[in-house]
Tab-separated table of C-alpha atoms in Angstrom:
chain	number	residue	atom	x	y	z
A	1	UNK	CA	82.766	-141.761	-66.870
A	2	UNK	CA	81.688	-145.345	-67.453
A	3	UNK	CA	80.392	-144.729	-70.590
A	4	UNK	CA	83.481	-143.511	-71.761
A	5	UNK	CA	85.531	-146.229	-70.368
A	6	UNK	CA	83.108	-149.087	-72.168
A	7	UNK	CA	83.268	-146.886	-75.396
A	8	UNK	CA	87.028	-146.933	-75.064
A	9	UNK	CA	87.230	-150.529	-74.696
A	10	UNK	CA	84.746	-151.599	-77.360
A	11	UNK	CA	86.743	-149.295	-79.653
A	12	UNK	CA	89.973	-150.891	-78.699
A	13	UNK	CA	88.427	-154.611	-79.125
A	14	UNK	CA	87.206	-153.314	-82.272
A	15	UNK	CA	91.343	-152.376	-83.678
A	16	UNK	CA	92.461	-155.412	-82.761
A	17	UNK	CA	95.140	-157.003	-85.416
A	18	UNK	CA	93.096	-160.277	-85.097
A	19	UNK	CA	90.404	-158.138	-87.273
A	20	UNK	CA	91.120	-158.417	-91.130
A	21	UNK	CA	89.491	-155.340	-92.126
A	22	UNK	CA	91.194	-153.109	-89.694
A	23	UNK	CA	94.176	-152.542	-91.962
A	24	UNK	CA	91.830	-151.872	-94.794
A	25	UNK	CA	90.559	-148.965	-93.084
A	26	UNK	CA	93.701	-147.798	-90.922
A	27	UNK	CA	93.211	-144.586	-91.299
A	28	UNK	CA	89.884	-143.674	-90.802
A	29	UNK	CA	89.772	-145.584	-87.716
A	30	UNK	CA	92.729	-143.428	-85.931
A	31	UNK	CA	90.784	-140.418	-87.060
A	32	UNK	CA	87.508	-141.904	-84.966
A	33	UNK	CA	89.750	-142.615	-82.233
A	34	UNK	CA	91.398	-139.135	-82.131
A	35	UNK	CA	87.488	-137.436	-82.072
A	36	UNK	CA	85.834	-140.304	-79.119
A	37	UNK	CA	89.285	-139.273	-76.896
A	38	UNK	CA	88.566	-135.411	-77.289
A	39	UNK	CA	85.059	-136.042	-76.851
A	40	UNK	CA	85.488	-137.853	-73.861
A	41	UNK	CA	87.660	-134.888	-72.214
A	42	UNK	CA	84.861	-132.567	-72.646
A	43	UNK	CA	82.360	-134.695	-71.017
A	44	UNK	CA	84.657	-134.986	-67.796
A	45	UNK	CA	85.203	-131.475	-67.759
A	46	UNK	CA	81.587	-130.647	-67.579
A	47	UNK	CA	81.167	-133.652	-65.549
A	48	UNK	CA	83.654	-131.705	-63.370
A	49	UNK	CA	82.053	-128.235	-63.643
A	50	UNK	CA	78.657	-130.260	-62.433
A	51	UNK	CA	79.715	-131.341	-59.409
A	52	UNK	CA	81.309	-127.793	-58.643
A	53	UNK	CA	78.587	-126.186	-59.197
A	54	UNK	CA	76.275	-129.010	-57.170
A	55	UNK	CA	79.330	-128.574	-54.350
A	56	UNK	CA	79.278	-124.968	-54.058
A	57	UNK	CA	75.098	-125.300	-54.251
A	58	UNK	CA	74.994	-127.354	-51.449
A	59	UNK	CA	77.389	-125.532	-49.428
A	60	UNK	CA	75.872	-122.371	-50.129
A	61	UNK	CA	72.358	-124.217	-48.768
A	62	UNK	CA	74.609	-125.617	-46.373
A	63	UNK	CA	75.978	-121.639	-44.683
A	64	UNK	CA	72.821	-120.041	-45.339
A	65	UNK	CA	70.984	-122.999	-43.561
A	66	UNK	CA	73.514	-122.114	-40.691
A	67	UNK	CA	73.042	-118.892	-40.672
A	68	UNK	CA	69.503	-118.819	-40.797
A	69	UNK	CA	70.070	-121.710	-37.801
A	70	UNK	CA	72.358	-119.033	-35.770
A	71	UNK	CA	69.997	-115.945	-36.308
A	72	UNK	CA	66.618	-118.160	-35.071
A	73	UNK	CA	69.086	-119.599	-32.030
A	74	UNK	CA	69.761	-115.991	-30.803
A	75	UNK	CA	65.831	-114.988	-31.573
A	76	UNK	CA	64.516	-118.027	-29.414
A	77	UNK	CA	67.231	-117.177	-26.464
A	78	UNK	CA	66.296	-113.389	-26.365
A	79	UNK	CA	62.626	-114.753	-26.009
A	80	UNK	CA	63.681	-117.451	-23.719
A	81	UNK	CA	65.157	-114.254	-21.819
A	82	UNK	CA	62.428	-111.713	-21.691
A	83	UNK	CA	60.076	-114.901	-21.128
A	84	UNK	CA	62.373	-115.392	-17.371
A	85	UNK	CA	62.315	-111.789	-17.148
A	86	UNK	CA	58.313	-111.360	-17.297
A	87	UNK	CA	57.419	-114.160	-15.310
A	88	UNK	CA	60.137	-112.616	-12.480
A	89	UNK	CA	57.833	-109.520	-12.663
A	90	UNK	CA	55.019	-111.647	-13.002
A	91	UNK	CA	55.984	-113.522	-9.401
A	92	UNK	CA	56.756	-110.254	-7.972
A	93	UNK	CA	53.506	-108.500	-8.540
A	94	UNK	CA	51.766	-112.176	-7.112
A	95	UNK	CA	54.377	-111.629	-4.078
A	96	UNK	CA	53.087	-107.467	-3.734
A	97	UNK	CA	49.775	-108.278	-4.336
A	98	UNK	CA	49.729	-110.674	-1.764
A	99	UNK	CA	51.251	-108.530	0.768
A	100	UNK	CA	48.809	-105.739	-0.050
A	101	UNK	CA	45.829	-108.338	0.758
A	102	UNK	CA	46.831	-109.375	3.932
A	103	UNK	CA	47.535	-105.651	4.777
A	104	UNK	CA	44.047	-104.882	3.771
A	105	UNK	CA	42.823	-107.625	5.786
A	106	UNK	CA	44.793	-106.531	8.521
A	107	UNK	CA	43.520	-103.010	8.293
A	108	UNK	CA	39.492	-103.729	7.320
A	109	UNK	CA	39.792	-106.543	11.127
A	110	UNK	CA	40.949	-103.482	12.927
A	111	UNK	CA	38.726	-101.153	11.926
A	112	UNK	CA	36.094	-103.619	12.596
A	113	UNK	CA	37.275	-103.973	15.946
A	114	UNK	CA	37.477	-100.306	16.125
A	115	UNK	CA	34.157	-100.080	15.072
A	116	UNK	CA	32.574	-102.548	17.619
A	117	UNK	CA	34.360	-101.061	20.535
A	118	UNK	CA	32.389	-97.351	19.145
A	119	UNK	CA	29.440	-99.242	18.862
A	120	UNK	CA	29.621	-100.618	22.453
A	121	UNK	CA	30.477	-97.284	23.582
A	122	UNK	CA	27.364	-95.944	21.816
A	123	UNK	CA	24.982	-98.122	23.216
A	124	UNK	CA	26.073	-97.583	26.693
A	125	UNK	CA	26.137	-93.685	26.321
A	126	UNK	CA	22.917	-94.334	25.268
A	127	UNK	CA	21.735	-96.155	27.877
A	128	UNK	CA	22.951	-93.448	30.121
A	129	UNK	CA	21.141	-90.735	28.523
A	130	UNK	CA	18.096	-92.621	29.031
A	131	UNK	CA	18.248	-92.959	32.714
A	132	UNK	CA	19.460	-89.566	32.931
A	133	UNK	CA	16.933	-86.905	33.916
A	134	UNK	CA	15.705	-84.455	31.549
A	135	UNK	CA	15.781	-80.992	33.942
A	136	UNK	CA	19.612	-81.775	33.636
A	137	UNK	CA	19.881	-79.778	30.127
A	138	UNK	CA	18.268	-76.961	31.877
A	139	UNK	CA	21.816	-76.216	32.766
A	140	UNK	CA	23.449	-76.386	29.310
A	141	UNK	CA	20.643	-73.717	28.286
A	142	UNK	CA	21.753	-71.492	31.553
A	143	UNK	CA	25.207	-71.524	30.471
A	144	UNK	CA	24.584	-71.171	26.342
A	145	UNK	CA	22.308	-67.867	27.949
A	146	UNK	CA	25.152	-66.777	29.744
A	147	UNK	CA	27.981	-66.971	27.331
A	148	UNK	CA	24.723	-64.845	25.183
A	149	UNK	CA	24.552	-62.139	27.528
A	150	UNK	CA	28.844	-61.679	27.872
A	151	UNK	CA	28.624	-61.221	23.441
A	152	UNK	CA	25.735	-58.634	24.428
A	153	UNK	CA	27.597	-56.504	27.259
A	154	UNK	CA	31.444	-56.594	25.671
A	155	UNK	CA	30.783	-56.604	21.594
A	156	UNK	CA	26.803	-54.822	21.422
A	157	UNK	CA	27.187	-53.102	24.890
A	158	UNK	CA	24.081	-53.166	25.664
A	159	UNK	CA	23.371	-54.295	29.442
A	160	UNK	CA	19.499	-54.192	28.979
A	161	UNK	CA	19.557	-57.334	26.847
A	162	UNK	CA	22.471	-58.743	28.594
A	163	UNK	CA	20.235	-58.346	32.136
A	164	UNK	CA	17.413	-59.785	29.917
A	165	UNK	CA	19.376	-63.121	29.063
A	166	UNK	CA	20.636	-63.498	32.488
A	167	UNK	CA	17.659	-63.572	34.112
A	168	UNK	CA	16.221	-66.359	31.757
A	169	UNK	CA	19.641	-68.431	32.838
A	170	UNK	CA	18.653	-68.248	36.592
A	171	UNK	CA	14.646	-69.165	35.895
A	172	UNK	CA	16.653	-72.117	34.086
A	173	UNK	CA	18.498	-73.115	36.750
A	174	UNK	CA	16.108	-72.787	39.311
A	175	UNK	CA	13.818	-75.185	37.541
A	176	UNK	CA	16.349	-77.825	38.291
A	177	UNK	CA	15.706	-77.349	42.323
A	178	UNK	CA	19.314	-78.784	42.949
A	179	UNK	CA	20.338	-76.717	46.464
A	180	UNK	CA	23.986	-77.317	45.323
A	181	UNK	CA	23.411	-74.623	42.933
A	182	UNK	CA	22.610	-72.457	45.116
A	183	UNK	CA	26.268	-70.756	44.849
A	184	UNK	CA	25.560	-70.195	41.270
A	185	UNK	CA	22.483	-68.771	41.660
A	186	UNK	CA	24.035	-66.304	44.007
A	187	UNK	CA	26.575	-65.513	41.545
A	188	UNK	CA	24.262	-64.853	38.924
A	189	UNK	CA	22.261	-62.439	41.343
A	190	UNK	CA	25.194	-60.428	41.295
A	191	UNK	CA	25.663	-60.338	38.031
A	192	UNK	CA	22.053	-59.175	37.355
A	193	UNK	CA	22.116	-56.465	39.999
A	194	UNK	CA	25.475	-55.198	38.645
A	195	UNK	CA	24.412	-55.063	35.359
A	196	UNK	CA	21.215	-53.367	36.590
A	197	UNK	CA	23.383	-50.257	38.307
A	198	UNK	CA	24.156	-49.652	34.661
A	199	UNK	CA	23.574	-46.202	33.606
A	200	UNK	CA	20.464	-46.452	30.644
A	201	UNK	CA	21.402	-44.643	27.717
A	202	UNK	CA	19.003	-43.845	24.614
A	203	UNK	CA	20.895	-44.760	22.191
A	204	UNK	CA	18.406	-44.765	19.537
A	205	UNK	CA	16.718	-41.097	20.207
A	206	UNK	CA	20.596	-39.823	20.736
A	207	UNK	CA	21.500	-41.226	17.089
A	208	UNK	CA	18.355	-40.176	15.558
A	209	UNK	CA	18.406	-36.713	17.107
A	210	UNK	CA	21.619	-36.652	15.410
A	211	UNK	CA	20.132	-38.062	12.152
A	212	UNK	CA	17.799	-35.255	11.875
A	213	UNK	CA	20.512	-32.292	12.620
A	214	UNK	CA	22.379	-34.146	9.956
A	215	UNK	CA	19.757	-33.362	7.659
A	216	UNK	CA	19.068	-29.552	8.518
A	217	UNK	CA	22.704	-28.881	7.658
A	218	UNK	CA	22.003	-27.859	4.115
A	219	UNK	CA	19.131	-24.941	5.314
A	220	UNK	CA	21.605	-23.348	7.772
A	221	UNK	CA	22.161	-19.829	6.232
A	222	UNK	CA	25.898	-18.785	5.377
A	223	UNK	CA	27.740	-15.780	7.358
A	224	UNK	CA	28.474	-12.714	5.355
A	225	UNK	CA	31.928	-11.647	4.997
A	226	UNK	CA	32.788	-10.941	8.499
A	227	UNK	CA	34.829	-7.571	9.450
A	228	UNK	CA	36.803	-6.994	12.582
A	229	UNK	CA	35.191	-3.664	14.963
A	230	UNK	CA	36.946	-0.666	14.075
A	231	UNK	CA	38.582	0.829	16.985
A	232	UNK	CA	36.967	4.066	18.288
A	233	UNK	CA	38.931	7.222	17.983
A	234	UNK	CA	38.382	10.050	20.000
A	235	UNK	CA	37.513	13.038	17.853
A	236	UNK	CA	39.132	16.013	19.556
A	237	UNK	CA	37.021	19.472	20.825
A	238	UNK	CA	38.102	22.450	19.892
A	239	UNK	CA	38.095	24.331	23.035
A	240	UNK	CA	36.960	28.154	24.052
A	241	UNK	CA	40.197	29.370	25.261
A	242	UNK	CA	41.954	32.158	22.574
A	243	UNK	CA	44.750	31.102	23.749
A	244	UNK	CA	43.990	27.721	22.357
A	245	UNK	CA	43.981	28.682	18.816
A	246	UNK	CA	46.423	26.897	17.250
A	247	UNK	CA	45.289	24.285	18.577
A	248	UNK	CA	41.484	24.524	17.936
A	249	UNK	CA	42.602	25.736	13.742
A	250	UNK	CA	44.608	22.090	13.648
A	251	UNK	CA	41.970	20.368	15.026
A	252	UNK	CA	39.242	22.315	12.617
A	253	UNK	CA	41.324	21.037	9.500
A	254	UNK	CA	41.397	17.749	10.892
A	255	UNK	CA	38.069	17.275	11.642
A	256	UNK	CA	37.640	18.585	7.644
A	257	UNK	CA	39.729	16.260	6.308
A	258	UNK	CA	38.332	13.484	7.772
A	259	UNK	CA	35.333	14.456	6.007
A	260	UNK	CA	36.688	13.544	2.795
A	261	UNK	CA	39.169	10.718	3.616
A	262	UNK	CA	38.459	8.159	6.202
A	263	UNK	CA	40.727	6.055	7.730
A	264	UNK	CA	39.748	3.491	10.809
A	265	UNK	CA	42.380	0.605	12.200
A	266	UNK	CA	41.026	-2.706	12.988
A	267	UNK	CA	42.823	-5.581	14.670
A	268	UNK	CA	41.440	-9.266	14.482
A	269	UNK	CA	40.919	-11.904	11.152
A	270	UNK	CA	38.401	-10.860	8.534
A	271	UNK	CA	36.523	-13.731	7.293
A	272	UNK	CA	35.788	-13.737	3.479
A	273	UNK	CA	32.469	-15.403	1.909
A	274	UNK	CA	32.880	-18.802	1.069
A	275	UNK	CA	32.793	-20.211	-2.817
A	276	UNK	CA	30.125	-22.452	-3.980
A	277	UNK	CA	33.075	-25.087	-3.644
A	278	UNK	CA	34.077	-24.038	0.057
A	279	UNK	CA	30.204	-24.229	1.268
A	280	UNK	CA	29.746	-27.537	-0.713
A	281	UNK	CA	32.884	-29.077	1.577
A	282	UNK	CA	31.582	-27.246	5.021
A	283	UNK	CA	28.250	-28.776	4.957
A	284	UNK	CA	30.057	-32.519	3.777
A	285	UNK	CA	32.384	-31.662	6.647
A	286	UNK	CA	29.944	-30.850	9.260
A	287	UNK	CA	27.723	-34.033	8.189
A	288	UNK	CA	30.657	-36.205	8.651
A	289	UNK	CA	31.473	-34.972	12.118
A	290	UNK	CA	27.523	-35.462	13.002
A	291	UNK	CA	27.999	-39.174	11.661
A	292	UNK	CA	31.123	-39.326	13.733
A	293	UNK	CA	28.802	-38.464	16.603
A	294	UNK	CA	26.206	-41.516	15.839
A	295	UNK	CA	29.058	-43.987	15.678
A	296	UNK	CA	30.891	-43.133	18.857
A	297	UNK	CA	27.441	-44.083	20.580
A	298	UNK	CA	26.860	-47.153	19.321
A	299	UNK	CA	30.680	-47.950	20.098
A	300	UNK	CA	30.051	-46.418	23.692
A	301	UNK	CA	33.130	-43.936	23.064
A	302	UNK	CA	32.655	-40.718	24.917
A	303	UNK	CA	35.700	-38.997	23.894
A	304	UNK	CA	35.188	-39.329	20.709
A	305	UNK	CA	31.760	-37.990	20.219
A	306	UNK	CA	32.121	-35.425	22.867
A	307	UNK	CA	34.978	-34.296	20.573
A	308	UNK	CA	32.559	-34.507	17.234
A	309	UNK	CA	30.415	-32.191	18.399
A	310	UNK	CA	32.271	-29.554	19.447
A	311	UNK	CA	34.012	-29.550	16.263
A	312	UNK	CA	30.955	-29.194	14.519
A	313	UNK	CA	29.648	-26.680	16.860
A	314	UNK	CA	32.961	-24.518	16.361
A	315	UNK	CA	32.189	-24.671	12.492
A	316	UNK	CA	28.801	-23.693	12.837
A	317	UNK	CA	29.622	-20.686	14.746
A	318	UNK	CA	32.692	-19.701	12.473
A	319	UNK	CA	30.572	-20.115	9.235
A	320	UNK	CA	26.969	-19.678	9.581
A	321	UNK	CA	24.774	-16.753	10.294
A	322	UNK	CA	24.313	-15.999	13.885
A	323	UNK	CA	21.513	-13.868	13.516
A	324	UNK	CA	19.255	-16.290	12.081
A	325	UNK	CA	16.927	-18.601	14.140
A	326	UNK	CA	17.676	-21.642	12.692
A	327	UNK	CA	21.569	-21.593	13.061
A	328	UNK	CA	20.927	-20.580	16.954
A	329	UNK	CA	18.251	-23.243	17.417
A	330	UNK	CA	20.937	-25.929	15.633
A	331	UNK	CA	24.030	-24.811	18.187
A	332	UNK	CA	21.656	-25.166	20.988
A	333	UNK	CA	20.505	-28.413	19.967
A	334	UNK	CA	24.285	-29.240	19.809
A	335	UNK	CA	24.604	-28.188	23.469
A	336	UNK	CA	22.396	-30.436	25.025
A	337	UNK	CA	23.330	-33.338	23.114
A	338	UNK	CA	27.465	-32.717	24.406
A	339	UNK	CA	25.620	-32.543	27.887
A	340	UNK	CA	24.970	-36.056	27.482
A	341	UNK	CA	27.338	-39.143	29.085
A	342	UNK	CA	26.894	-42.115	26.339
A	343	UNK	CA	29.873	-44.097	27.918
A	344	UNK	CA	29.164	-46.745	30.504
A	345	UNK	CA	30.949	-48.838	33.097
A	346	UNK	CA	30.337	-52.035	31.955
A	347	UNK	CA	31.135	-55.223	34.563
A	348	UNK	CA	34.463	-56.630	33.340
A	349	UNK	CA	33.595	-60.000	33.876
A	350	UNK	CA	30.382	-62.240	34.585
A	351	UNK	CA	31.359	-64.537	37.998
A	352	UNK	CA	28.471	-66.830	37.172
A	353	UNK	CA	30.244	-67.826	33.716
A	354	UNK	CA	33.124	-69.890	35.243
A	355	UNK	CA	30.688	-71.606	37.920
A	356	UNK	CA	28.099	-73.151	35.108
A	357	UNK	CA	31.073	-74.016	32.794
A	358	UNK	CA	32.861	-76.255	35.408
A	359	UNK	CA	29.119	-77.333	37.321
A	360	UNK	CA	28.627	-78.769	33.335
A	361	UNK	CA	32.786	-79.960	33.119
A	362	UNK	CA	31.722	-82.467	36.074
A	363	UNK	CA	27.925	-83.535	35.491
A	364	UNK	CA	27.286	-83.600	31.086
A	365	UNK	CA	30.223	-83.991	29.896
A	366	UNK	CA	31.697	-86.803	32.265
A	367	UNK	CA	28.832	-88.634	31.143
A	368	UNK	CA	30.143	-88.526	27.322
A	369	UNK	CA	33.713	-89.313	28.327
A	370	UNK	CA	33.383	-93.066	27.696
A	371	UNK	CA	31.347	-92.606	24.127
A	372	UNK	CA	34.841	-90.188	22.739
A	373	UNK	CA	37.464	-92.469	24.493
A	374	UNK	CA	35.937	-95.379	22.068
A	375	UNK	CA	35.477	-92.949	18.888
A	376	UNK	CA	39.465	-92.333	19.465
């Protein structure tokens, strides 16, 4: 815009009427003048359309700067945010952590104090056991042998092992020569002698008497089909008397009839021969009742194989030949072995039992009282 102005004002010296040329060349001069104004116009106008487009450059810089300046400002208070919010968890797990160490602490002095006190307790059980005399576990062995000898007589019955045990737990106890035992030592003589009046039964030779009948049961010979007696009918006598004739011509015909057609009544159940099958299941049967047999004597129940045997016994006479040696030899055999009484009158309870249990409540474990009080 200077420019213009100095161009304007040289070219306006320059048409001066002081100049003697410029009427000479009038008209050329206005045409020059005419072309430097419209020149001048366009140079302002882009001069103009310049510093637009620099003004609308620099505020574009100038919004996108801000925006750019807004979008960073939220960024750096979201982090500013989650920053606060991590080092609250951050102080929080110091704060937990802190509390769980002195809670640890707390927990690892007591235990050690725990510990000590066990300890302590240790060492003075110790020193107990040390100064206690050795004949004094003699009576934990008497009473482990008694509790023995109960299992024998109530779950085994068997009294002869039970005796057995209980005499062992009285040589026990009177190793210890302690004359307060003497009432348990009495007791247990009872015991013994009751379990001594105990009727002896041979278990073994009963069950293996059995054993070998069981076996023998295949060889017994089956019964034939078996037929009821036919009831005996008087045959009638002709008699000598004519006047008897009638009577003596019926009974002629009669007695030849019955020469061609015979007819005899029977009352009673006719047994058929057994199948293959039938047999098969009498013999199974009959074993099983036999093994019935062994088990109710080792189970000491009298009923029951009292009730075996004649079961099989009845079978054996319904089925099998009782002509034949070996069938009369096997129901005999079955005879003698019902004779026998397998149950026995077991004592209900041992009286020594309860003495040794609380004789060992007051002497062994008093003594390991203090060494469980500290373990607790």
């Amino acid at each position: 815009m200077t420019d213009n102005k100095n161009t304007d004002t040289k070219q306006s010296k320059a048409t001066t009427p002081s100049s003697p040329k410029t009427h000479a060349t009038d008209a050329p001069a206005s045409e020059k003048a005419s072309k430097t104004s419209s020149g001048g116009r366009g140079g302002i106008l882009l001069g103009a359309i310049a510093i637009a487009l620099a003004l609308g450059s620099s505020g574009w810089v100038f919004y996108h700067g801000h925006q750019q300046a807004t979008v960073l400002q939220n960024t750096v208070s979201a982090q500013q945010s989650h920053i606060s919010r991590l080092e609250q968890d951050l102080n929080q797990q110091k704060q937990a952590a802190e509390q769980a160490r002195e809670q640890l602490k707390a927990t690892t002095q007591t235990r050690l104090k725990q510990q000590d006190s066990s300890l302590s307790s240790l060492q003075k059980a110790v020193a107990e056991v040390k100064g206690r005399r050795p004949n004094d576990w003699l009576l934990a062995e008497a009473d482990y042998l008694i509790r023995m000898a109960g299992r024998k007589i109530w779950l085994e019955q068997d009294a002869q092992s039970a005796t057995a045990l209980m005499e062992a737990a009285d040589h026990r106890i009177a190793q210890l020569n302690d004359p307060s035992l003497m009432p348990i030592r009495q007791a247990m003589a009872d015991d013994i002698t009751a379990l001594k009046a105990v009727k002896r039964v041979d278990r073994d030779g009963i069950v293996l008497r059995l054993t070998s009948m069981q076996q023998r049961v295949e060889n017994l010979p089956l019964a034939s089909a078996v037929i009821p007696e036919a009831q005996e009918v008087e045959k009638p006598v002709v008699s000598e008397s004519v006047n008897d004739w009638k009577r003596n011509l019926t009974t002629s015909v009669t007695d030849f009839v019955d020469n061609f057609i015979t007819y005899r009544k029977r009352d009673g159940n006719v047994v058929p021969l057994l199948s293959p099958t039938q047999s098969y299941y009498l013999q199974e049967n009959l074993k099983n009742k036999l093994d019935q047999a062994m088990r109710a004597v080792y189970e000491g129940n009298d009923t029951l194989y009292h009730q075996a045997l004649e079961m099989g016994k009845d079978w054996t006479l319904r089925f099998y030949n009782q002509d034949a040696n070996a069938t009369r030899r096997f129901v005999e055999q079955l005879d003698e072995l019902n004779q026998q009484t397998i149950g026995v009158d077991l004592p209900q309870k041992l009286k020594s039992q309860s003495l040794v249990s609380d004789e060992i409540n007051t002497r062994l474990r008093r003594d390991i009282a203090p060494l469980t009080g500290g373990q607790s």
